[in-house]
Every structure is written in structure tokens, then in C-alpha cells.
Coordinates of C-alpha atoms and ligand atoms in Angstrom, one line a residue:
X1 CA 180.2 173.5 28.9
X2 CA 179.4 170.1 30.3
X3 CA 180.7 166.9 28.8
X4 CA 178.2 164.2 27.8
X5 CA 179.3 162.2 30.9
X6 CA 178.3 165.1 33.1
X7 CA 175.0 165.4 31.2
X8 CA 174.2 161.8 31.8
X9 CA 175.1 162.2 35.4
X10 CA 172.7 165.1 35.8
X11 CA 169.9 163.3 34.0
X12 CA 170.2 160.2 36.2
X13 CA 167.1 159.5 38.3
X14 CA 168.4 159.8 41.8
X15 CA 166.2 159.0 44.8
X16 CA 167.0 159.6 48.5
X17 CA 165.3 157.2 50.8
X18 CA 164.8 158.0 54.4
X19 CA 163.2 155.2 56.6
X20 CA 162.5 155.5 60.3
X21 CA 163.1 153.1 63.1
X22 CA 162.2 149.4 63.3
X23 CA 162.5 146.5 60.8
X24 CA 158.9 146.9 59.8
X25 CA 159.8 150.4 58.4
X26 CA 163.3 149.6 57.2
X27 CA 162.6 146.4 55.2
X28 CA 160.1 148.0 52.8
X29 CA 162.6 150.8 52.1
X30 CA 165.4 148.4 51.4
X31 CA 163.2 146.3 49.2
X32 CA 162.0 149.3 47.3
X33 CA 165.6 150.5 46.9
X34 CA 166.5 147.0 45.5
X35 CA 163.6 147.3 43.0
X36 CA 164.9 150.7 41.9
X37 CA 168.5 149.4 41.6
X38 CA 167.4 146.6 39.3
X39 CA 166.9 149.3 36.7
X40 CA 169.9 150.7 35.0
X41 CA 168.5 154.2 35.1
X42 CA 168.3 154.7 38.9
X43 CA 170.6 155.8 41.7
X44 CA 169.8 155.6 45.3
X45 CA 170.9 157.5 48.4
X46 CA 170.0 155.8 51.7
X47 CA 169.8 157.9 54.9
X48 CA 170.1 156.0 58.1
X49 CA 170.3 156.8 61.8
X50 CA 173.2 155.5 63.9
X51 CA 173.0 153.7 66.3
X52 CA 169.8 151.8 65.3
X53 CA 167.3 150.6 67.9
X54 CA 167.7 147.0 67.0
X55 CA 170.6 144.8 66.0
X56 CA 168.5 143.5 63.1
X57 CA 168.3 147.0 61.6
X58 CA 172.1 147.5 61.6
X59 CA 172.8 144.0 60.2
X60 CA 170.2 144.4 57.5
X61 CA 171.5 147.8 56.5
X62 CA 175.1 146.5 56.3
X63 CA 174.0 143.5 54.2
X64 CA 172.1 145.8 51.9
X65 CA 175.1 148.2 51.5
X66 CA 177.5 145.3 50.8
X67 CA 175.1 143.9 48.2
X68 CA 174.7 147.3 46.5
X69 CA 178.0 149.2 46.9
X70 CA 176.8 151.8 44.3
X71 CA 174.4 153.2 46.9
X72 CA 175.3 156.5 48.6
X73 CA 175.0 156.1 52.3
X74 CA 174.4 159.1 54.5
X75 CA 174.0 159.0 58.3
X76 CA 171.9 161.5 60.2
X77 CA 173.3 162.3 63.6
X78 CA 170.4 162.6 66.1
X79 CA 170.2 165.4 68.6
X80 CA 169.7 164.1 72.1
X81 CA 166.1 163.9 73.3
X82 CA 165.0 164.0 76.9
X83 CA 162.6 160.9 77.2
X84 CA 160.6 162.8 79.8
X85 CA 159.4 165.1 76.9
X86 CA 158.0 162.2 74.9
X87 CA 154.7 160.6 75.7
X88 CA 155.9 157.0 75.2
X89 CA 158.3 154.5 76.7
X90 CA 158.4 152.3 73.7
X91 CA 162.0 152.4 72.3
X92 CA 160.8 152.5 68.7
X93 CA 158.3 155.3 69.3
X94 CA 160.9 157.3 71.2
X95 CA 163.2 157.0 68.2
X96 CA 160.4 158.1 65.8
X97 CA 160.1 161.3 67.9
X98 CA 163.8 161.8 68.1
X99 CA 164.1 161.6 64.3
X100 CA 161.2 164.0 63.9
X101 CA 163.0 166.5 66.2
X102 CA 166.3 166.1 64.2
X103 CA 164.8 166.2 60.7
X104 CA 166.0 169.7 60.1
X105 CA 169.5 168.3 59.9
X106 CA 168.4 166.5 56.7
X107 CA 168.7 169.8 54.6
X108 CA 172.4 170.3 54.9
X109 CA 173.0 166.5 54.5
X110 CA 171.2 166.4 51.2
X111 CA 172.1 169.8 49.7
X112 CA 175.3 168.6 48.2
X113 CA 174.3 165.2 46.9
X114 CA 175.5 164.3 43.5
X115 CA 174.1 163.6 41.0
X116 CA 171.3 166.1 41.9
X117 CA 168.3 164.4 43.5
X118 CA 165.1 163.7 41.7
X119 CA 162.9 162.9 44.8
X120 CA 162.9 162.2 48.4
X121 CA 160.9 159.1 49.7
X122 CA 160.5 159.1 53.5
X123 CA 158.8 157.4 56.3
X124 CA 155.2 158.1 57.1
X125 CA 156.1 159.2 60.7
X126 CA 158.1 162.1 59.2
X127 CA 155.5 163.9 57.1
X128 CA 155.3 167.4 58.8
X129 CA 159.0 167.7 59.7
X130 CA 160.3 166.6 56.3
X131 CA 158.0 168.4 53.8
X132 CA 159.5 171.9 54.4
X133 CA 163.0 170.5 54.0
X134 CA 162.1 168.9 50.7
X135 CA 160.5 172.1 49.6
X136 CA 163.5 174.1 50.5
X137 CA 165.6 171.8 48.3
X138 CA 162.9 172.0 45.5
X139 CA 162.5 168.2 45.8
X140 CA 159.2 166.4 45.4
X141 CA 158.5 164.3 48.5
X142 CA 156.8 160.9 48.8
X143 CA 155.9 158.7 51.6
X144 CA 156.5 154.9 51.5
X145 CA 153.6 153.7 53.6
X146 CA 154.5 150.7 55.7
X147 CA 151.0 149.2 56.1
X148 CA 147.8 148.4 54.2
X149 CA 145.9 150.8 52.0
X150 CA 143.0 150.3 54.4
X151 CA 145.2 151.6 57.2
X152 CA 146.2 154.5 55.0
X153 CA 142.5 155.4 54.7
X154 CA 142.2 155.5 58.5
X155 CA 145.4 157.5 58.9
X156 CA 144.1 160.1 56.4
X157 CA 140.7 160.2 58.2
X158 CA 142.2 160.4 61.7
X159 CA 141.7 164.1 62.5
X160 CA 138.0 163.8 61.6
X161 CA 137.8 160.6 63.7
X162 CA 139.5 162.2 66.7
X163 CA 137.3 165.3 66.6
X164 CA 134.5 162.9 67.4
X165 CA 135.9 162.4 70.9
X166 CA 135.1 166.1 71.7
X167 CA 132.0 166.7 69.6
X168 CA 129.7 163.8 70.3
X169 CA 128.5 161.8 73.3
X170 CA 129.0 158.5 71.4
X171 CA 132.5 159.5 70.5
X172 CA 133.8 159.0 67.0
X173 CA 131.9 155.7 66.5
X174 CA 128.5 155.1 64.9
X175 CA 127.2 151.9 66.3
X176 CA 130.7 150.9 67.3
X177 CA 132.0 151.5 63.8
X178 CA 134.2 154.1 62.1
X179 CA 132.7 155.1 58.7
X180 CA 135.2 156.4 56.2
X181 CA 133.8 157.3 52.8
X182 CA 133.9 154.4 50.4
X183 CA 135.7 152.1 52.8
X184 CA 133.9 149.3 54.5
X185 CA 133.2 150.2 58.2
X186 CA 136.0 149.6 60.7
X187 CA 134.9 148.3 64.1
X188 CA 136.3 149.9 67.2
X189 CA 138.0 146.6 68.1
X190 CA 140.3 146.9 65.1
X191 CA 141.5 150.5 65.8
X192 CA 145.0 150.7 67.3
X193 CA 144.6 151.2 71.0
X194 CA 147.0 154.2 71.0
X195 CA 144.7 156.0 68.6
X196 CA 141.8 155.8 71.0
X197 CA 143.8 158.0 73.3
X198 CA 144.2 161.5 71.6
X199 CA 147.1 162.2 74.0
X200 CA 149.3 159.3 72.9
X201 CA 152.3 160.1 70.8
X202 CA 150.9 158.1 67.8
X203 CA 147.7 160.2 68.0
X204 CA 149.6 163.5 68.3
X205 CA 151.7 162.6 65.3
X206 CA 148.7 161.8 63.2
X207 CA 146.9 165.0 64.3
X208 CA 149.8 167.0 63.0
X209 CA 150.7 164.9 60.0
X210 CA 147.4 163.7 58.5
X211 CA 146.3 167.2 57.3
X212 CA 149.8 167.5 55.6
X213 CA 149.4 164.3 53.5
X214 CA 147.9 166.5 50.8
X215 CA 151.2 168.4 50.5
X216 CA 153.1 165.3 49.5
X217 CA 153.6 164.5 45.8
X218 CA 152.5 161.0 46.3
X219 CA 152.2 158.0 48.6
X220 CA 153.7 154.6 47.7
X221 CA 152.1 151.5 49.1
X222 CA 153.5 147.9 49.2
X223 CA 150.2 146.4 48.1
X224 CA 148.5 145.0 45.0
X225 CA 145.1 144.8 43.5
X226 CA 144.6 141.1 44.3
X227 CA 144.9 141.8 48.0
X228 CA 142.9 144.9 48.7
X229 CA 141.4 146.1 45.5
X230 CA 138.5 147.9 47.2
X231 CA 140.6 150.2 49.3
X232 CA 143.1 150.8 46.5
X233 CA 140.3 151.7 44.0
X234 CA 138.5 154.0 46.5
X235 CA 141.7 155.9 47.3
X236 CA 142.7 156.1 43.6
X237 CA 139.2 157.4 42.7
X238 CA 139.7 160.2 45.3
X239 CA 136.6 158.9 47.2
X240 CA 138.3 158.4 50.6
X241 CA 139.7 161.8 51.3
X242 CA 140.5 164.9 49.3
X243 CA 143.6 165.2 51.4
X244 CA 145.3 162.2 49.9
X245 CA 147.8 162.8 47.1
X246 CA 148.2 160.3 44.2
X247 CA 148.7 156.7 45.2
X248 CA 151.4 154.5 43.6
X249 CA 150.8 150.8 44.2
X250 CA 154.3 149.6 44.0
X251 CA 153.9 146.2 45.8
X252 CA 154.2 143.4 46.4
X253 CA 157.8 143.8 47.4
X254 CA 159.6 140.5 47.2
X255 CA 162.4 139.5 49.7
X256 CA 165.8 139.9 48.2
X257 CA 169.1 138.0 48.2
X258 CA 170.8 140.5 50.5
X259 CA 168.4 139.6 53.3
X260 CA 169.8 136.1 53.7
X261 CA 171.1 135.5 57.2
X262 CA 174.7 134.5 57.7
X263 CA 173.9 131.4 59.7
X264 CA 172.1 128.7 57.8
X265 CA 168.3 129.1 58.1
X266 CA 166.4 126.1 59.5
X267 CA 165.6 124.8 56.1
X268 CA 167.5 121.6 56.8
X269 CA 164.7 120.7 59.3
X270 CA 162.0 121.9 56.9
X271 CA 163.5 119.7 54.1
X272 CA 162.7 116.7 56.2
X273 CA 159.0 117.6 56.6
X274 CA 156.1 116.6 54.2
X275 CA 154.7 119.3 51.8
X276 CA 152.4 121.8 53.5
X277 CA 152.6 120.1 56.9
X278 CA 154.3 122.8 59.0
X279 CA 152.7 125.9 60.6
X280 CA 155.1 128.8 60.7
X281 CA 154.7 131.0 63.8
X282 CA 156.2 134.5 64.0
X283 CA 155.0 137.7 65.6
X284 CA 157.3 140.0 63.7
X285 CA 160.4 141.9 64.7
X286 CA 159.4 143.8 67.8
X287 CA 156.5 142.1 69.6
X288 CA 157.3 140.1 72.7
X289 CA 154.5 138.1 74.4
X290 CA 154.4 137.8 78.1
X291 CA 156.1 134.7 79.6
X292 CA 152.6 133.2 80.3
X293 CA 151.3 133.8 76.9
X294 CA 154.4 132.5 75.3
X295 CA 154.0 129.2 77.1
X296 CA 150.3 129.0 76.2
X297 CA 151.4 129.4 72.5
X298 CA 153.9 126.6 72.9
X299 CA 151.4 124.3 74.6
X300 CA 148.8 125.2 72.0
X301 CA 151.1 124.3 69.1
X302 CA 151.8 120.9 70.7
X303 CA 148.1 120.4 71.2
X304 CA 147.3 121.3 67.6
X305 CA 149.0 118.0 66.5
X306 CA 150.7 119.9 63.6
X307 CA 154.4 120.3 63.1
X308 CA 155.5 123.8 63.7
X309 CA 158.4 126.3 63.3
X310 CA 158.1 129.0 66.0
X311 CA 160.2 132.1 66.0
X312 CA 160.2 133.2 69.6
X313 CA 160.9 136.8 70.7
X314 CA 161.3 137.4 74.4
X315 CA 162.1 141.2 74.3
X316 CA 160.9 144.1 72.2
X317 CA 164.5 145.1 71.4
X318 CA 166.7 142.1 70.2
X319 CA 169.9 143.6 71.8
X320 CA 168.3 143.1 75.2
X321 CA 167.2 139.5 74.6
X322 CA 169.7 137.5 76.6
X323 CA 167.5 134.8 78.1
X324 CA 168.0 131.1 77.2
X325 CA 165.3 129.5 75.2
X326 CA 165.0 126.8 77.9
X327 CA 164.4 129.5 80.6
X328 CA 161.7 131.3 78.5
X329 CA 159.8 128.2 77.5
X330 CA 160.5 126.0 80.6
X331 CA 162.0 122.5 80.5
X332 CA 158.6 120.7 80.6
X333 CA 157.3 122.3 77.5
X334 CA 160.7 121.9 75.8
X335 CA 160.4 118.2 76.4
X336 CA 156.8 118.1 75.0
X337 CA 157.9 120.0 71.9
X338 CA 160.8 117.6 71.0
X339 CA 160.2 116.0 67.7
X340 CA 157.1 118.0 66.9
X341 CA 158.6 121.4 66.0
X342 CA 161.5 123.7 65.9
X343 CA 161.7 126.7 68.2
X344 CA 164.2 129.4 67.2
X345 CA 165.1 132.4 69.3
X346 CA 167.1 134.2 66.6
X347 CA 166.5 136.3 63.4
X348 CA 165.5 134.1 60.5
X349 CA 165.1 134.6 56.8
X350 CA 161.3 134.7 56.9
X351 CA 161.0 134.9 53.1
X352 CA 162.9 131.7 52.7
X353 CA 160.8 129.9 55.3
X354 CA 157.5 131.1 53.9
X355 CA 158.7 130.0 50.4
X356 CA 159.6 126.5 51.6
X357 CA 157.3 123.7 50.3
X358 CA 156.9 122.2 53.8
X359 CA 155.2 125.4 55.2
X360 CA 151.4 125.1 54.9
X361 CA 150.3 128.0 57.0
X362 CA 151.4 131.1 59.0
X363 CA 150.2 132.1 62.4
X364 CA 151.0 135.8 62.2
X365 CA 150.6 139.0 64.1
X366 CA 149.7 140.7 60.8
X367 CA 152.6 143.1 60.5
X368 CA 152.0 144.4 56.9
X369 CA 155.4 143.1 55.6
X370 CA 154.6 139.6 56.8
X371 CA 151.2 139.7 55.2
X372 CA 152.6 140.8 51.8
X373 CA 155.3 138.1 52.0
X374 CA 152.7 135.4 52.7
X375 CA 150.5 136.7 50.0
X376 CA 153.3 136.7 47.5
X377 CA 154.2 133.1 48.4
X378 CA 150.6 132.0 48.5
X379 CA 150.7 131.0 52.2
X380 CA 147.5 131.1 54.1
X381 CA 147.4 133.2 57.4
X382 CA 145.9 132.6 60.8
X383 CA 145.7 136.2 61.9
X384 CA 146.4 137.1 65.5
X385 CA 146.8 140.9 65.5
X386 CA 148.5 142.2 68.7
X387 CA 148.7 145.9 68.4
X388 CA 149.0 149.0 66.2
X389 CA 147.9 148.7 62.6
X390 CA 147.7 144.9 62.9
X391 CA 143.9 144.8 63.5
X392 CA 143.1 146.8 60.4
X393 CA 145.7 144.7 58.4
X394 CA 144.0 141.5 59.8
X395 CA 140.7 142.7 58.2
X396 CA 142.5 142.8 54.9
X397 CA 143.6 139.2 55.5
X398 CA 140.1 138.1 56.3
X399 CA 138.3 140.1 53.5
X400 CA 140.7 139.0 50.8
X401 CA 140.4 135.3 51.8
X402 CA 144.1 135.0 52.4
X403 CA 143.4 133.9 55.9
X404 CA 141.1 133.8 58.9
X405 CA 141.0 135.8 62.0
X406 CA 139.7 134.6 65.3
X407 CA 138.2 137.9 66.2
X408 CA 137.1 136.8 69.7
X409 CA 140.9 136.9 70.6
X410 CA 140.7 140.7 70.2
X411 CA 143.6 143.1 69.5
X412 CA 145.9 142.3 72.4
X413 CA 148.8 140.4 73.6
X414 CA 147.4 138.1 76.2
X415 CA 144.8 135.8 77.8
X416 CA 144.5 133.2 75.0
X417 CA 144.6 129.7 76.3
X418 CA 146.5 126.8 74.8
X419 CA 143.4 124.6 74.1
X420 CA 141.9 127.4 72.1
X421 CA 145.1 128.0 70.2
X422 CA 145.6 124.3 69.5
X423 CA 142.0 123.9 68.2
X424 CA 142.2 127.0 66.0
X425 CA 145.5 126.0 64.5
X426 CA 144.2 122.5 63.8
X427 CA 141.1 123.9 62.0
X428 CA 143.2 126.4 60.1
X429 CA 145.8 124.0 58.9
X430 CA 143.1 121.6 57.8
X431 CA 141.2 124.3 55.8
X432 CA 141.7 123.3 52.2
X433 CA 139.6 126.0 50.6
X434 CA 141.7 128.6 52.4
X435 CA 144.9 127.0 51.0
X436 CA 143.4 127.3 47.4
X437 CA 142.4 130.9 47.9
X438 CA 145.9 131.8 49.3
X439 CA 147.4 130.1 46.2
X440 CA 145.2 132.2 43.9
X441 CA 146.3 135.4 45.7
X442 CA 149.9 134.2 45.4
X443 CA 149.3 133.9 41.6
X444 CA 147.9 137.4 41.4
X445 CA 150.8 138.7 43.4
X446 CA 153.3 137.1 41.1
X447 CA 151.5 138.5 38.1
X448 CA 151.9 142.0 39.6
X449 CA 155.7 141.5 39.9
X450 CA 156.5 139.9 36.5
X451 CA 158.0 141.9 33.6
X452 CA 155.3 144.2 32.3
X453 CA 153.2 143.6 35.5
X454 CA 151.6 146.4 37.6
X455 CA 154.7 146.9 39.7
X456 CA 156.9 147.6 36.8
X457 CA 154.4 149.8 35.2
X458 CA 153.8 151.9 38.4
X459 CA 157.6 152.2 39.0
X460 CA 158.0 153.3 35.4
X461 CA 155.3 155.9 35.9
X462 CA 156.9 157.1 39.1
X463 CA 160.3 157.4 37.5
X464 CA 158.9 159.3 34.6
X465 CA 157.2 161.7 36.9
X466 CA 160.5 162.3 38.8
X467 CA 162.4 162.8 35.6
X468 CA 159.8 165.3 34.3
X469 CA 159.9 167.3 37.5
X470 CA 163.7 167.3 37.5
X471 CA 163.9 168.5 33.9
X472 CA 161.4 171.2 34.6
X473 CA 163.6 172.4 37.5
X474 CA 166.8 172.6 35.4
Ligands
LIG501 N1 161.4 139.1 59.9 C1 162.4 138.2 59.5 N2 162.9 137.4 60.4 C2 162.5 137.4 61.7 C3 161.5 138.2 62.1 C4 160.9 139.1 61.2 O1 162.8 138.2 58.3 O2 163.0 136.6 62.5 C5 160.9 140.1 58.9 C6 159.6 139.7 58.3 O3 159.8 138.9 57.2 C7 159.1 141.1 57.9 C8 159.6 142.0 59.0 O4 160.7 141.3 59.6 O5 159.6 141.5 56.7 C9 158.7 142.4 60.1 O6 157.8 143.3 59.6 P1 156.2 143.2 59.9 O7 155.6 144.4 59.2 O8 155.7 141.9 59.4 O9 156.1 143.3 61.4 P2 156.7 144.2 62.6 O10 158.0 143.6 62.9 O11 156.9 145.6 62.0 O12 155.7 144.1 63.7

């Protein structure tokens, strides 16, 4: 006979979270975990890979685990992968594939977890390898999607899209557009370049995984009605694809205390600047512009006449980024930038910066986490999508009115001159109606996160579903 303590233990909602590589994938998982841990009725197991691709990932994970010592931490040991067998040389894509190939090791790792698990929430790049494992453990499995609901529509539609490369002379486009049921058309120029090549690793993963999305118990998105209501409504109404399982709109995820960086963030400099006067520039955690384009950005910021805070990345993987700021930017440009802005070649607490009263706009590559953070803090965006899902995310920025996108810059990492950058930044920073619209979106985002808001309700619904399934199993 079990004691009441054991009974309570068995009844606890216990979720295993399994992110994949890269900060853009890790951060939403850690924030989602922190949201669950705010509730007294939830336990969390976090599965990580060691070593991580970037230093930022291992630091963030350590900070999270120190802040939440009650979290059970499991490490999955990866099997070696011969890079010659993977069609990518990007370190993060190589890691995605390595995790896929080692996913079967998850079963033994999770089988003895206590209290018994209620659900497994995993990365979108792990759909096909992880579903059979969850099934073998009689666990419901959910994906935490790291991009917009609009991008999710495209992911679910991808096999139909890709079949167009073979079946029709005009390819998968009708008049240069992808037409997904109930979603406004997506132009070819917004589609991730890798998905225009059916042989790329990204395309191969989607060809295998998209048809399996229907086998998931649900998909969680870090989004909210005020940002992309059309896509969310269309997916929820089952109009986009029969293959999509139920959608849980659990966003917007706020940044948490555990994310604060050890060294003091540059708020001292921001404190000295007037309200809304600074343009914050950051292209995410894993995008490095060429040296030439980097310098054009710097010159452009100087030419804009606005104060700026620029987070500069010189390498895709932070561990390999040894170069001095002066060498990357050049001493002439360093001199010009003096007194006008702050250039930082280090990890910063972006949430803190975006929330500072001096920041009036964000020149962003449109990684989804960055967009949601700006939306939540009511900061307008000048979209400069560079690769991957960022073009489709930039459409959400434009369509919601959170920001503007200079579409003539295209989806790419180069060739934009400083005069053009300076002019666009100046126009953007001076755009008062955009500021007001971003503030409205910020209010809607806040409404979603307050007690009794859509986030709490959706989380409650999800936990209820997990508990019901667990009880039915026992
Ligand atoms: N970020 C940060 N400090 C940095 C660079 C990035 O806090 O110096 C965070 C940013 O706030 C966001 C994440 O890293 O939460 C980057 O994810 P996103 O989806 O925006 O872009 P990705 O890095 O995946 O391209």
C-alpha cells in the first residue's frame, strides 16, 4: 500500500523537456520550464547534450539549473557521427543530425524517471526519431516550436510544396507564391534558402518529419493572438493542414531572472541616454556577417545620426570568436563610432536591454525569440532577416505592424551599403506611428501573460490534459 506522500508523488505533473542545439532552441525550452516551475504542481526534467555547440548554451543551462535546483537534469551522450555522412557543414545543423541519430538512447534515460513522467516536450527537429520512443514509454509527446505559427504552417505544408519541384514546370510556386490553405500567400523570397533545395539536410528532415506531425499530441507555440492571430486562428480551426495536431499558444515567453549575465550589462551607458533615443542592433546568437558587411553596418549606424547599441558577432560559434573588436571593425570606424554608440562583442542580456527606457527600436535579424521579446516589451523592429525561418518571421513583424521590413534587402547576409542602412535606420527611428503600434502590441502581449491571461489558461489546459492522460494510464 502506498503512503499519501507516495500518492502525491505519483500524481505530480512531471514533464521532460528535450531541446536541440543552439540558443534559439534552448532559450524557449528554459523559459517554458520556468513558466511550469512557477506552478506548485509541476516538476521538470531537463535533457541536455554535452558538450554544447556554443558556450552560451552551457552557461545558460548552468544558470538555469542553479536557479531551479529542483529540476532533474539528465545528459544524453551522443554517438559519434561522421560529418561526411551529413549534408551540412553548419555546426548547429550537424548537431541536430547527431541528436537525431542518438535519439534512441533517450528511452533508457527516461525509463526510470521518478515521479513517473506525464509528457515529453521536445524540439521540432526530433519529431520522427522521438515519437516511437515516447510511444514505447506510453508518454504523450509534444513539440515546442521555436518559430512563428506562420512558419509552422509552412513546415506542415512542406512535403506538398516540395512535391511541386518534380511535378510541375513552374515548381512549387504559383506566380512566385506559395499558397497554403487559409494562410496569406508566402513569396518565394521569404522561403528559407535551404528549403529550396530538396537535398539539403533541412529539407530532408522536413520531408521525413512533417508527415509525422499528426502523430504528436500537440504543438506548443511561443506566440500570442495580438502578434499573429490569422495564422493561429487558421491552424486552430484545422484549416491549414489536417496533419497538424492541436496547437497550444503558450507565449509570449518572458525573459527570466536566471538569464542575467554575470558581468554587468551595458545599462550604465543606456541610463545616460534620453528615452527612446537608442537603436539596439543584434542579429541573434549564431549569425555572423562578413567583415565587409559588418563594417557597412557600423558606418550605416554612424550615418543614421542615432545613438546605437550594437551586439557584434564575428563567428557562428562563440567559442571560436577570438578576434579583437578593433580588428573586426577597424580603427577608423572605431574612431567614428566614439561617443555615438556602444559596440559589444559579448553575450548580453537582451531582455534587459530591450526593456530599457532608452531603447527606441531594434534592428533585428528576426529570430523568433527576439521578435517575441521585442513584442512583449513594445519595441518596434526594423526587420533584416538573414536566413532560415527569419523571412517568414519578418512577414509577421510587417503584417502585425510591430515593425517594417526593407524587402529589397532580400533574405541574405550581404551587399547592403552603409548609406542605405543609415537612411532606413533614420526613417525607422523617426516613425512615430510604428512606435505607437509596437506599444499596443506590447500591451496585448502583457495581457496574455497576466494572471488569468491566455498564457495561464493554455498552460492550465495543457497540464489538465497531461494529468488526465496520466490517470488513464495508471
Ligand atoms: N540573445 C541574448 N544575448 C545576445 C544574443 C542573443 O540574450 O547577446 C538571445 C536573444 O534574446 C534571443 C536568443 O538569444 O532570446 C536568440 O534567439 P533568436 O530566435 O532571436 O535568434 P537565433 O539566435 O536563433 O538566430
